Tab-separated table of C-alpha atoms in Angstrom:
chain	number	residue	atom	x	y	z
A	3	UNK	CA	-69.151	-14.526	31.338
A	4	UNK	CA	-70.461	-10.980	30.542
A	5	UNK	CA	-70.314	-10.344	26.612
A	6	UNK	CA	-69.491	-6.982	24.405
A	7	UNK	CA	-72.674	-6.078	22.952
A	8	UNK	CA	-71.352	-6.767	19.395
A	9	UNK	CA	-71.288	-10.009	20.386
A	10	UNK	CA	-75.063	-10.455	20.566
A	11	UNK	CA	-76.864	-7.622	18.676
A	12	UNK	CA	-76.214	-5.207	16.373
A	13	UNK	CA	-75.738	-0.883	16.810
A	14	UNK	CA	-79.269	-0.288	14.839
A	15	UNK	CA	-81.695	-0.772	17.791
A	16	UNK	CA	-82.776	1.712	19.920
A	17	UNK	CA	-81.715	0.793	24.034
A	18	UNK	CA	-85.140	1.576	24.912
A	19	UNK	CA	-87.423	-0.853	22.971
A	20	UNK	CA	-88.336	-2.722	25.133
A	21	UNK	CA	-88.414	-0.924	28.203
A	22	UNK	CA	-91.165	-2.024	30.936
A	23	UNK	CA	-91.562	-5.568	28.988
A	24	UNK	CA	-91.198	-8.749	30.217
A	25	UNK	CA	-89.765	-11.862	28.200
A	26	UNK	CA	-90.288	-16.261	29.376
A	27	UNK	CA	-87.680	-18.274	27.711
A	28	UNK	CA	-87.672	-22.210	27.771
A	29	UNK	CA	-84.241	-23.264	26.821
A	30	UNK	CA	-83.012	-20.245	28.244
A	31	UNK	CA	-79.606	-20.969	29.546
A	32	UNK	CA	-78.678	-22.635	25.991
A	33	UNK	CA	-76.484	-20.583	23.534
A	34	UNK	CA	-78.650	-19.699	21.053
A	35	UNK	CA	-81.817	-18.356	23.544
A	36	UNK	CA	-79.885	-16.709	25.995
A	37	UNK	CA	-78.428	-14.472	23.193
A	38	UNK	CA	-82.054	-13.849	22.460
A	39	UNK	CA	-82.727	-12.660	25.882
A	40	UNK	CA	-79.773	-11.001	26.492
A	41	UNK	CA	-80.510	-8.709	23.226
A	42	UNK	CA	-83.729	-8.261	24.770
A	43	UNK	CA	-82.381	-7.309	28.340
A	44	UNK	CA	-80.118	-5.101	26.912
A	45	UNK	CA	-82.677	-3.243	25.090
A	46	UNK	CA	-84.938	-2.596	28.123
A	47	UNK	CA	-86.841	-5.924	29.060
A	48	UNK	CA	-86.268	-8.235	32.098
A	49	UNK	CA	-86.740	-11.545	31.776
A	50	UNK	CA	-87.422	-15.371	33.248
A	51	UNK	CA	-85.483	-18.381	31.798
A	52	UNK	CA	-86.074	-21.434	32.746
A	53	UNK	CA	-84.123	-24.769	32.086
A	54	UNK	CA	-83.863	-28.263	33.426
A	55	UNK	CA	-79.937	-27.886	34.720
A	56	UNK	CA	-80.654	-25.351	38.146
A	57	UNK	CA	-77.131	-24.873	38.456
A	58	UNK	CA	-76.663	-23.867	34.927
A	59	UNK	CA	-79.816	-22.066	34.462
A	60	UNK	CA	-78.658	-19.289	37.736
A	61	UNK	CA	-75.737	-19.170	36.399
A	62	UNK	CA	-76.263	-18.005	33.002
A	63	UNK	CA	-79.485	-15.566	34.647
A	64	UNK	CA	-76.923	-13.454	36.720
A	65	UNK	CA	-74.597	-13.616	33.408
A	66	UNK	CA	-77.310	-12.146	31.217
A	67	UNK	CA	-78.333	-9.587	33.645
A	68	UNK	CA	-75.015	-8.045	33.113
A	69	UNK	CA	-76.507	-6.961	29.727
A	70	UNK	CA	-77.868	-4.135	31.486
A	71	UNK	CA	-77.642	-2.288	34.653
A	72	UNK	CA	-80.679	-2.649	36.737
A	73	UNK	CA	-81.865	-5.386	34.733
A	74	UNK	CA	-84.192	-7.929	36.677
A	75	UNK	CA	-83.843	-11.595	34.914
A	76	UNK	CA	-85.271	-14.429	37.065
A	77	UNK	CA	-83.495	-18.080	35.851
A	78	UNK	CA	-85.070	-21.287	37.632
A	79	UNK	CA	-83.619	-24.174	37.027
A	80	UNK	CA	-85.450	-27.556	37.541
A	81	UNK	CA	-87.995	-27.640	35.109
A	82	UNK	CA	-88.788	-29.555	32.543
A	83	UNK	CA	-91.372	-28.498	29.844
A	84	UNK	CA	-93.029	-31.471	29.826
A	85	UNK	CA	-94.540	-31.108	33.365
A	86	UNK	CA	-97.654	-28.608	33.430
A	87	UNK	CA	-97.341	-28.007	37.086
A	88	UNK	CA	-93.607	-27.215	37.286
A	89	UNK	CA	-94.157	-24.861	34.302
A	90	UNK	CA	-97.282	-23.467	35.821
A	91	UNK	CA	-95.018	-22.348	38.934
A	92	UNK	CA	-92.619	-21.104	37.200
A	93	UNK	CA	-95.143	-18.792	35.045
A	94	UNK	CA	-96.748	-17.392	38.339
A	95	UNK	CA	-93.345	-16.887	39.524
A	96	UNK	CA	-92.520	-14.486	36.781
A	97	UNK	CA	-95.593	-12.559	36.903
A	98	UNK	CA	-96.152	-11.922	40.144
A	99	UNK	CA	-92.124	-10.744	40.508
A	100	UNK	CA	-91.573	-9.245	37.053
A	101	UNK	CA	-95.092	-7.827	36.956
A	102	UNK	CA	-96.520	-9.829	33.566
A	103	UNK	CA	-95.160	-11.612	30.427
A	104	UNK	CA	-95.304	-9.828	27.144
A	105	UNK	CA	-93.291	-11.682	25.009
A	106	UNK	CA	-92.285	-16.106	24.781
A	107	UNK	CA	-89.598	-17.389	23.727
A	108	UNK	CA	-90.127	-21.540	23.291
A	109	UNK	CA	-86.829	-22.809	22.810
A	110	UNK	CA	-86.223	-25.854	24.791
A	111	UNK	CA	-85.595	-28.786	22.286
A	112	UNK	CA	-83.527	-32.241	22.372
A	113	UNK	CA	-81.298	-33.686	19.484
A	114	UNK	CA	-79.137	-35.885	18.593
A	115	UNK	CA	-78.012	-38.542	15.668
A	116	UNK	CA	-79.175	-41.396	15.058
A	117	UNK	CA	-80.146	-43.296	11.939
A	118	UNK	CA	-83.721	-44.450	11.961
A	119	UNK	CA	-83.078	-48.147	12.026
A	120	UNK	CA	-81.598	-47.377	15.849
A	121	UNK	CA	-83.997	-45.185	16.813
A	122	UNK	CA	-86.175	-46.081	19.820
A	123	UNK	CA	-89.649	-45.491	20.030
A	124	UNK	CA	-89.198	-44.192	23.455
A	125	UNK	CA	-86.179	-41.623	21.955
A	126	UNK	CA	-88.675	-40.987	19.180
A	127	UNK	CA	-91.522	-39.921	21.489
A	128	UNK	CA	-89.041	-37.955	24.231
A	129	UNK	CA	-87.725	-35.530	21.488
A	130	UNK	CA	-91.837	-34.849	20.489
A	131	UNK	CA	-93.186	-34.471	24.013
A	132	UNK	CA	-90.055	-31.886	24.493
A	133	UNK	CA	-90.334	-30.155	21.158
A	134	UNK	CA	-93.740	-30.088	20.492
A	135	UNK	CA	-95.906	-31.029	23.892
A	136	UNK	CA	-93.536	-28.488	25.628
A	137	UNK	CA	-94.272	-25.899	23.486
A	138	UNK	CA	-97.876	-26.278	23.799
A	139	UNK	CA	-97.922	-26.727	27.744
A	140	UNK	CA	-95.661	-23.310	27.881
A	141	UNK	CA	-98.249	-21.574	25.092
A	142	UNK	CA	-101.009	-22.753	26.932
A	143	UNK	CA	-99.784	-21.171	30.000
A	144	UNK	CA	-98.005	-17.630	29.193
A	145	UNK	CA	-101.481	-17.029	26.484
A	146	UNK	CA	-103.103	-15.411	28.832
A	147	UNK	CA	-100.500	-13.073	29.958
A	148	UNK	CA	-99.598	-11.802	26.282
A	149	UNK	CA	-103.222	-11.648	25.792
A	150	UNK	CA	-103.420	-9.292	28.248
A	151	UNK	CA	-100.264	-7.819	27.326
A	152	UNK	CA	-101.361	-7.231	24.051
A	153	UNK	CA	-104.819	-5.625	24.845
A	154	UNK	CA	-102.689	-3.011	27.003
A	155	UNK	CA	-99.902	-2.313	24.113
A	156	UNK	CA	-101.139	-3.188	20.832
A	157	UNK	CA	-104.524	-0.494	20.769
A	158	UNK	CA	-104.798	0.408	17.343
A	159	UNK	CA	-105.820	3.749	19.146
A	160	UNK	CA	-102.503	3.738	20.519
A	161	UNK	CA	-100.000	2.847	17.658
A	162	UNK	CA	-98.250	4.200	16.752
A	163	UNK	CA	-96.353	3.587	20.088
A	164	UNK	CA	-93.962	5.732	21.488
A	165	UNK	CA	-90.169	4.922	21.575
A	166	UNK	CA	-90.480	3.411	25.324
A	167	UNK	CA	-93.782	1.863	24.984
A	168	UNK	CA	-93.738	-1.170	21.934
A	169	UNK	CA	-95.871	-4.061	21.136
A	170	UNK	CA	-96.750	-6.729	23.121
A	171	UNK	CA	-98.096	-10.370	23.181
A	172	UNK	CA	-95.970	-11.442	20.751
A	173	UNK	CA	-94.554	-14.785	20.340
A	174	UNK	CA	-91.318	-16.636	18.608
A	175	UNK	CA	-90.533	-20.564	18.343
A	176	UNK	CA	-87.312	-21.637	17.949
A	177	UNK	CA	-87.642	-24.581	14.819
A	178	UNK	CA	-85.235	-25.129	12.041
A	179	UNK	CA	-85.053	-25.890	8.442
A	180	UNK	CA	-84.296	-29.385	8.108
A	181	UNK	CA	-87.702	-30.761	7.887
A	182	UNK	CA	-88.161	-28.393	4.437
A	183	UNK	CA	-86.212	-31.122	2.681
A	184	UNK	CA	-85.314	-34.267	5.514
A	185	UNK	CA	-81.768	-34.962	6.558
A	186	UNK	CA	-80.448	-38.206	7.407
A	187	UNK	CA	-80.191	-39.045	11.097
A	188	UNK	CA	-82.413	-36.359	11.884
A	189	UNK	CA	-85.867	-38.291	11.657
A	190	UNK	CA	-87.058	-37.531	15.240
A	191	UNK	CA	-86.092	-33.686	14.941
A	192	UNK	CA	-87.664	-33.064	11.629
A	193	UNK	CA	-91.210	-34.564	12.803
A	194	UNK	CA	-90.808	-32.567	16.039
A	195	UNK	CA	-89.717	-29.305	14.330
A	196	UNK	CA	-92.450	-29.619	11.365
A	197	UNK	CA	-95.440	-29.874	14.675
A	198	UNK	CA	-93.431	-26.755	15.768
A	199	UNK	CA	-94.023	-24.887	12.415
A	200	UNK	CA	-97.541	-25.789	12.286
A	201	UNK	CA	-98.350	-25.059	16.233
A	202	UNK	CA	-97.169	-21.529	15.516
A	203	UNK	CA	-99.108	-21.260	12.786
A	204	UNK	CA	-102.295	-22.088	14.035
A	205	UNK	CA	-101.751	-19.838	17.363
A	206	UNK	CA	-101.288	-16.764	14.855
A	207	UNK	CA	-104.753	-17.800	13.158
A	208	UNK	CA	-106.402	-18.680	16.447
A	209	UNK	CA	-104.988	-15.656	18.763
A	210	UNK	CA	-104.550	-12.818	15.757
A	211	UNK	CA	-107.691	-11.301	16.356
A	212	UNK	CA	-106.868	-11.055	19.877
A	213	UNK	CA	-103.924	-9.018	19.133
A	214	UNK	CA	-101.131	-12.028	19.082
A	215	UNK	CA	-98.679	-12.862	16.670
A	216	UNK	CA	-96.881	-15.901	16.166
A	217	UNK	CA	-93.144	-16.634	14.286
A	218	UNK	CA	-90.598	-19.113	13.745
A	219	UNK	CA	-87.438	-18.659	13.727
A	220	UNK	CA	-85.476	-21.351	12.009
A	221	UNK	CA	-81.540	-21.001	12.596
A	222	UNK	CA	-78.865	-22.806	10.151
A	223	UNK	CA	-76.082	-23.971	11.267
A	224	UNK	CA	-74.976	-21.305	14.417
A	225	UNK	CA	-70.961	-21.783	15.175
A	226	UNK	CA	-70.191	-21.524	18.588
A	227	UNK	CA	-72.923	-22.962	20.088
A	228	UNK	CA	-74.252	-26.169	22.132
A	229	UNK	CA	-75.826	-27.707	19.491
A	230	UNK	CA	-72.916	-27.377	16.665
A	231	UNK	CA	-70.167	-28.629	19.309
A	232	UNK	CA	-72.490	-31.664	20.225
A	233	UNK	CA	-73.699	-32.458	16.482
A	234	UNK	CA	-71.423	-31.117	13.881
A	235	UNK	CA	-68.255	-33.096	12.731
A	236	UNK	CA	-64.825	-31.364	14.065
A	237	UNK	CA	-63.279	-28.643	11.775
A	238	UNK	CA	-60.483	-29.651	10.778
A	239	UNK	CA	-57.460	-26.759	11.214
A	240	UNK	CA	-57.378	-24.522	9.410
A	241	UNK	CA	-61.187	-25.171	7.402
A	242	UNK	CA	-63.401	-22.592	7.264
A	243	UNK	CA	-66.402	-23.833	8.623
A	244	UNK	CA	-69.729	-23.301	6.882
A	245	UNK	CA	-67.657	-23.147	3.426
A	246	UNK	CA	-70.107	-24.504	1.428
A	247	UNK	CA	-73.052	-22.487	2.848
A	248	UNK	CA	-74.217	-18.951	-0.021
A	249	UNK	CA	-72.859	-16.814	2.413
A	250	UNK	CA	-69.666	-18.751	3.457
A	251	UNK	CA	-69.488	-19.025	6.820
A	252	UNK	CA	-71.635	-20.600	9.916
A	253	UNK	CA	-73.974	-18.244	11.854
A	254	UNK	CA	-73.509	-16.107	14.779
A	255	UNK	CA	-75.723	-16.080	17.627
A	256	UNK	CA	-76.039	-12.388	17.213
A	257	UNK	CA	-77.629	-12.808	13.673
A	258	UNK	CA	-80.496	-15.284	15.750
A	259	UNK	CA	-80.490	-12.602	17.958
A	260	UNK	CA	-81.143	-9.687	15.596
A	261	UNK	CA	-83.801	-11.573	14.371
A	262	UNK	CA	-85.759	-11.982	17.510
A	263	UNK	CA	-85.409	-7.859	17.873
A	264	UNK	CA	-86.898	-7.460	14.747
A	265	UNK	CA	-90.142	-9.506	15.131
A	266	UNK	CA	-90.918	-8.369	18.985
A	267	UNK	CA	-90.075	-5.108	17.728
A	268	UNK	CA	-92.653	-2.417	15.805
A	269	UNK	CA	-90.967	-3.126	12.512
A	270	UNK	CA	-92.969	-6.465	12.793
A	271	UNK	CA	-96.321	-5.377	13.602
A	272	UNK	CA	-97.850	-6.858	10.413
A	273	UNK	CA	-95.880	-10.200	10.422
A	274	UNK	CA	-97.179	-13.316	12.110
A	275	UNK	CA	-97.466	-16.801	11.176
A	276	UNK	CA	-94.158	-16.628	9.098
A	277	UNK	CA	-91.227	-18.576	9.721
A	278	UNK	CA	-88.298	-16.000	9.345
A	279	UNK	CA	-85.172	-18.737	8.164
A	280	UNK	CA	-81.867	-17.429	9.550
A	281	UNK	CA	-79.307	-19.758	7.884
A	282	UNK	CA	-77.218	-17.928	4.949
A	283	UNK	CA	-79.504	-19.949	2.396
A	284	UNK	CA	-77.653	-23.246	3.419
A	285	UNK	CA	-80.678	-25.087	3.170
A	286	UNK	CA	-81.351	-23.975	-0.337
A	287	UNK	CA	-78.478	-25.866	-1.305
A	288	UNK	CA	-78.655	-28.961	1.096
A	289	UNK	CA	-75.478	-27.291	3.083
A	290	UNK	CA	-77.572	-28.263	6.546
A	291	UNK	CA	-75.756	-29.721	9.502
A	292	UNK	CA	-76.024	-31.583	11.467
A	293	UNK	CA	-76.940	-34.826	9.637
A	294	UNK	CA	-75.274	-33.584	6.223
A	295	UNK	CA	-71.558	-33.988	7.917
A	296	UNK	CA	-72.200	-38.374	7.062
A	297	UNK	CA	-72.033	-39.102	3.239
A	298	UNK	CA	-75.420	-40.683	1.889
A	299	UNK	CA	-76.789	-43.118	1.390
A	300	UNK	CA	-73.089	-44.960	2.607
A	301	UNK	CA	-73.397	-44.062	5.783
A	302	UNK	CA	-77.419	-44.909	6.092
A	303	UNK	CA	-76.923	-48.365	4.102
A	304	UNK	CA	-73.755	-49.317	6.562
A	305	UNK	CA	-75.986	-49.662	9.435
A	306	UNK	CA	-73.285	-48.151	11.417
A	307	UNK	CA	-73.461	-45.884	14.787
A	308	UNK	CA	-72.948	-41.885	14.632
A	309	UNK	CA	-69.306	-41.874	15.804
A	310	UNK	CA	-67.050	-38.667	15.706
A	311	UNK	CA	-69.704	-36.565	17.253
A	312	UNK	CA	-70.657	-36.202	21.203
A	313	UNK	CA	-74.192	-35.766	19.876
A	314	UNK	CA	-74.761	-39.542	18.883
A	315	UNK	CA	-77.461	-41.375	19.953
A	316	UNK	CA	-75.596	-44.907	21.506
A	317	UNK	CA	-77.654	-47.980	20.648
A	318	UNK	CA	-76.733	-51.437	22.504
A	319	UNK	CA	-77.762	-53.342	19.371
A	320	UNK	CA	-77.380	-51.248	16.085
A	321	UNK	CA	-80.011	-52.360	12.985
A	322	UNK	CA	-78.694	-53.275	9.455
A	323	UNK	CA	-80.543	-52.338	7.046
């Protein structure tokens, strides 16, 4: 359903931004990337989101073109970042109706809990190929495009840019911060997030002098969301959730949002292969869901299945340690 623009980002950017640009999403119909692109939309850019759920992926397309009147925001549904070709058609798609690509968003991702001593080596490998080969078929593709994009925007006889022109070629991954320290259950994640960090470092190095820059964005624990409903423990009434976390509280989509602003925006011209953590300083202090919600090393010694959560991986024959 259409949102209140408090919702997803703050009064402090100009409409205009990002007016003429064009933004590719993976993961796009999820709840923390289509707040990015709807802050993005709203501020001027059309946009492409793709997902594997077609239904789902329309749906929430028409929703976020509500950010904005006029707005053009393509969402295809039925592809899954680990085929080339299906991306590939998807990439053409949005060029050739939205004119180019100037900014990507990699966000598509898979999790869920599991302790290691149940964890396939085919659930291992499916949460790599979609975190990390994903990402690199979907860089692969869209380079080109914010190459291109960036050779028309980012002159340096040209900046500083006008209020309605902006940067271009820029690029954000979505990560997080658990691999920083490990986090029970969350083996497969914190491999695939760590090849994240480094893939985005090593496109900033490689595709900087071309004019690129590359980020991470690593959210804490987001309430509301997908990911927090599926893998976080149930408050219990009247708990604030996110208690124990510096600033008190869980995320807001809004605050992942703002982020993304800032980094395709001109106040980020000089930052690129940084990883920009957006969690309240939970991980500082090991407050890091989800994982952290089962007590260690009880839980991990028990040998028992994640219950409690609709995130669990189920295993037909759970491993004692």
């Amino acid at each position: 359903m259409p949102l209140p623009k408090h919702e997803y980002v703050s009064e402090v950017w100009k409409d205009s931004i990002f007016k003429g640009k064009v933004v590719y999403c993976t993961g796009g119909n999820g709840s923390i990337c289509s707040a990015q692109v709807r802050a993005l939309v709203h501020l001027g850019a059309d946009a492409c989101i793709v997902g594997r759920n077609v239904e789902k992926t329309e749906r929430v397309a028409k929703d976020i073109a509500t950010a904005r009147p006029g707005s053009k925001v393509l969402g295809i549904g039925g592809i899954d970042v680990r085929d080339v070709e299906a991306l590939r058609k998807s990439v053409d798609r949005t060029v050739k109706e939205l004119g180019g690509i100037d900014f990507l968003i990699a966000g598509a991702a898979g999790n869920f809990l599991v302790p290691m001593s149940q964890l396939s080596e085919n659930a291992f490998k499916t949460v790599i190929d979609i975190d990390i080969i994903g990402s690199y078929n979907i860089t692969k593709l869209v380079l080109p495009h914010l190459v291109a994009s960036a050779k028309k925007y980012n002159s340096t006889s040209t900046l500083p840019h006008t209020p309605t022109s902006g940067p271009g070629g820029r690029i954000i991954y979505v990560s997080a911060t658990i691999h920083y320290t490990g986090l029970p259950l969350q083996t497969h994640v914190s491999v695939a997030k760590a090849g994240i960090d480094a893939l985005s470092a090593n496109v900033a190095i490689e595709y900087g002098p071309l004019g690129i820059t590359s980020n991470i964005i690593a959210p804490g624990p987001i309430g509301n969301t997908e990911g927090m409903d599926r893998l976080a423990k149930k408050v219990a009434p009247g708990e604030t959730p996110g208690r124990q976390i510096p600033v008190g509280r869980w995320g807001k989509v809004k605050e992942i949002a703002d982020a993304t602003v800032y980094l395709f925006s001109d106040a980020a011209n000089y930052v690129s292969a940084d990883n920009l953590v957006v969690d309240g300083g939970a991980w500082r202090i090991g407050a890091v869901s989800p994982g952290g919600d089962f007590k260690y090393p009880d839980f991990i010694l028990s040998g028992a299945e994640v219950t409690g959560v609709a995130g669990g991986k189920k295993s037909k024959t759970p491993a004692k340690l």
